Short mmCIF file of N, CA and C in Angstrom, two decimals:
data_model
loop_
_atom_site.label_atom_id
_atom_site.label_comp_id
_atom_site.label_asym_id
_atom_site.label_seq_id
_atom_site.Cartn_x
_atom_site.Cartn_y
_atom_site.Cartn_z
N THR W 1 -23.86 -25.33 -15.76
CA THR W 1 -22.46 -25.26 -15.30
C THR W 1 -22.39 -23.81 -14.50
N VAL W 2 -21.10 -23.91 -13.96
CA VAL W 2 -20.95 -22.66 -13.35
C VAL W 2 -20.86 -21.36 -14.14
N PHE W 3 -20.25 -21.58 -15.29
CA PHE W 3 -20.05 -20.56 -16.52
C PHE W 3 -21.51 -20.08 -16.85
N ASN W 4 -22.33 -20.89 -17.01
CA ASN W 4 -23.84 -20.75 -17.45
C ASN W 4 -24.68 -19.97 -16.34
N ASN W 5 -24.32 -20.17 -15.17
CA ASN W 5 -25.09 -19.39 -14.04
C ASN W 5 -24.58 -18.18 -13.94
N VAL W 6 -23.32 -17.91 -14.17
CA VAL W 6 -22.70 -16.43 -14.02
C VAL W 6 -23.08 -15.74 -15.25
N ALA W 7 -23.31 -16.34 -16.46
CA ALA W 7 -23.35 -15.88 -17.75
C ALA W 7 -24.76 -15.36 -18.02
N LEU W 8 -25.91 -16.15 -17.34
CA LEU W 8 -27.21 -15.81 -17.52
C LEU W 8 -27.78 -14.56 -17.49
N PRO W 9 -27.52 -13.54 -16.39
CA PRO W 9 -27.82 -12.15 -16.20
C PRO W 9 -27.20 -11.43 -17.42
N LEU W 10 -26.08 -11.86 -17.88
CA LEU W 10 -25.35 -11.06 -19.03
C LEU W 10 -26.13 -11.14 -20.20
N GLN W 11 -26.46 -12.46 -20.42
CA GLN W 11 -27.20 -13.01 -21.66
C GLN W 11 -28.74 -12.20 -21.73
N ILE W 12 -29.31 -12.05 -20.57
CA ILE W 12 -30.64 -11.23 -20.51
C ILE W 12 -30.38 -9.95 -20.82
N LEU W 13 -29.32 -9.34 -20.47
CA LEU W 13 -28.92 -7.98 -20.69
C LEU W 13 -28.81 -7.72 -22.30
N GLY W 14 -28.35 -8.83 -23.11
CA GLY W 14 -28.17 -8.85 -24.55
C GLY W 14 -26.70 -8.51 -24.91
N LEU W 15 -25.75 -8.68 -23.99
CA LEU W 15 -24.49 -8.58 -24.37
C LEU W 15 -23.89 -9.60 -25.41
N SER W 16 -22.76 -9.25 -25.97
CA SER W 16 -22.27 -10.17 -27.10
C SER W 16 -21.51 -11.34 -26.19
N LYS W 17 -21.32 -12.45 -27.14
CA LYS W 17 -20.80 -13.52 -26.60
C LYS W 17 -19.26 -13.19 -26.18
N ALA W 18 -18.67 -12.55 -26.82
CA ALA W 18 -17.15 -12.18 -26.42
C ALA W 18 -17.32 -11.30 -25.08
N GLU W 19 -18.25 -10.48 -25.11
CA GLU W 19 -18.08 -9.60 -23.80
C GLU W 19 -18.63 -10.44 -22.49
N ILE W 20 -19.56 -11.35 -22.82
CA ILE W 20 -20.02 -12.28 -21.80
C ILE W 20 -18.83 -13.17 -21.29
N VAL W 21 -18.05 -13.82 -22.24
CA VAL W 21 -17.09 -14.49 -21.76
C VAL W 21 -15.90 -13.79 -20.98
N LYS W 22 -15.54 -12.52 -21.51
CA LYS W 22 -14.57 -11.78 -20.74
C LYS W 22 -15.16 -11.56 -19.22
N ARG W 23 -16.32 -10.94 -19.28
CA ARG W 23 -16.78 -10.74 -17.84
C ARG W 23 -16.92 -11.82 -16.74
N VAL W 24 -17.40 -13.05 -17.47
CA VAL W 24 -17.50 -14.17 -16.43
C VAL W 24 -16.16 -14.65 -16.23
N ASP W 25 -15.19 -14.67 -17.11
CA ASP W 25 -13.87 -15.08 -16.84
C ASP W 25 -13.32 -14.25 -15.62
N SER W 26 -13.54 -13.00 -15.81
CA SER W 26 -12.99 -11.89 -14.84
C SER W 26 -13.73 -12.22 -13.27
N ALA W 27 -15.02 -12.36 -13.49
CA ALA W 27 -15.68 -12.49 -12.30
C ALA W 27 -15.25 -13.69 -11.45
N LEU W 28 -15.26 -14.83 -12.19
CA LEU W 28 -14.77 -15.95 -11.59
C LEU W 28 -13.22 -16.06 -11.09
N GLU W 29 -12.50 -15.07 -11.75
CA GLU W 29 -11.21 -15.18 -11.26
C GLU W 29 -11.16 -14.42 -9.99
N ARG W 30 -11.75 -13.35 -9.81
CA ARG W 30 -12.04 -12.64 -8.64
C ARG W 30 -12.29 -13.40 -7.24
N VAL W 31 -13.41 -14.34 -7.63
CA VAL W 31 -13.84 -15.26 -6.50
C VAL W 31 -13.10 -16.52 -6.40
N ALA W 32 -11.88 -16.70 -7.20
CA ALA W 32 -10.85 -17.94 -7.21
C ALA W 32 -11.75 -19.18 -7.68
N LEU W 33 -12.66 -19.05 -8.67
CA LEU W 33 -13.01 -20.13 -9.24
C LEU W 33 -13.02 -20.31 -10.86
N SER W 34 -11.99 -19.84 -11.44
CA SER W 34 -11.90 -19.90 -12.74
C SER W 34 -11.44 -21.13 -13.17
N ASP W 35 -11.04 -22.03 -12.53
CA ASP W 35 -10.85 -23.54 -12.86
C ASP W 35 -12.14 -24.43 -12.67
N LYS W 36 -13.15 -23.88 -12.31
CA LYS W 36 -14.43 -24.56 -12.17
C LYS W 36 -15.67 -24.20 -13.07
N THR W 37 -15.10 -23.74 -14.30
CA THR W 37 -16.19 -23.21 -15.10
C THR W 37 -17.04 -24.41 -15.75
N ASP W 38 -16.68 -25.38 -15.86
CA ASP W 38 -17.41 -26.55 -16.54
C ASP W 38 -18.11 -27.53 -15.44
N LEU W 39 -17.97 -27.17 -14.30
CA LEU W 39 -18.54 -27.93 -13.27
C LEU W 39 -19.92 -27.59 -13.03
N TYR W 40 -20.85 -28.31 -12.46
CA TYR W 40 -22.14 -28.14 -12.10
C TYR W 40 -22.07 -27.76 -10.81
N PRO W 41 -23.07 -26.86 -10.15
CA PRO W 41 -23.05 -26.20 -8.77
C PRO W 41 -23.10 -27.42 -7.77
N GLY W 42 -23.68 -28.55 -8.24
CA GLY W 42 -23.69 -29.63 -7.22
C GLY W 42 -22.51 -30.38 -6.83
N ASP W 43 -21.48 -30.02 -7.88
CA ASP W 43 -20.09 -30.90 -7.67
C ASP W 43 -19.08 -29.82 -6.87
N LEU W 44 -19.68 -28.68 -6.49
CA LEU W 44 -18.93 -27.89 -5.80
C LEU W 44 -19.33 -27.80 -4.14
N SER W 45 -18.18 -27.14 -3.60
CA SER W 45 -18.64 -27.31 -2.08
C SER W 45 -19.60 -26.16 -1.77
N THR W 46 -20.19 -26.25 -0.52
CA THR W 46 -21.19 -25.09 -0.28
C THR W 46 -20.40 -23.70 -0.36
N GLY W 47 -19.33 -23.38 0.16
CA GLY W 47 -18.70 -22.24 -0.06
C GLY W 47 -18.28 -21.75 -1.41
N GLN W 48 -17.98 -22.75 -2.18
CA GLN W 48 -17.83 -22.63 -3.76
C GLN W 48 -18.91 -22.04 -4.38
N GLN W 49 -20.18 -22.73 -3.89
CA GLN W 49 -21.62 -22.40 -4.49
C GLN W 49 -21.86 -20.90 -4.05
N GLN W 50 -21.60 -20.56 -2.94
CA GLN W 50 -21.75 -19.29 -2.66
C GLN W 50 -20.97 -18.08 -3.31
N ARG W 51 -19.88 -18.58 -3.40
CA ARG W 51 -18.73 -17.82 -4.21
C ARG W 51 -19.25 -17.55 -5.69
N VAL W 52 -19.98 -18.53 -6.40
CA VAL W 52 -20.54 -18.74 -7.65
C VAL W 52 -21.72 -17.26 -7.52
N GLY W 53 -22.46 -17.20 -6.60
CA GLY W 53 -23.62 -16.56 -6.34
C GLY W 53 -22.92 -15.22 -6.22
N ILE W 54 -22.11 -14.94 -5.80
CA ILE W 54 -21.43 -13.63 -5.51
C ILE W 54 -20.85 -13.12 -6.88
N ALA W 55 -20.24 -14.15 -7.60
CA ALA W 55 -19.63 -13.70 -8.93
C ALA W 55 -20.76 -13.28 -9.94
#
């Protein structure tokens, strides 16, 4: 999902789940995708997919 894709680097760094949720929510808000967290990248437009990559 979008959430998992953004959270993966933070999980690798070993951050706590609470910190990961906080940072992912913040990053997705900045790229206007906070309502798309449960979608798979294939369900998004190309522009939205690029914004997930930025987040």
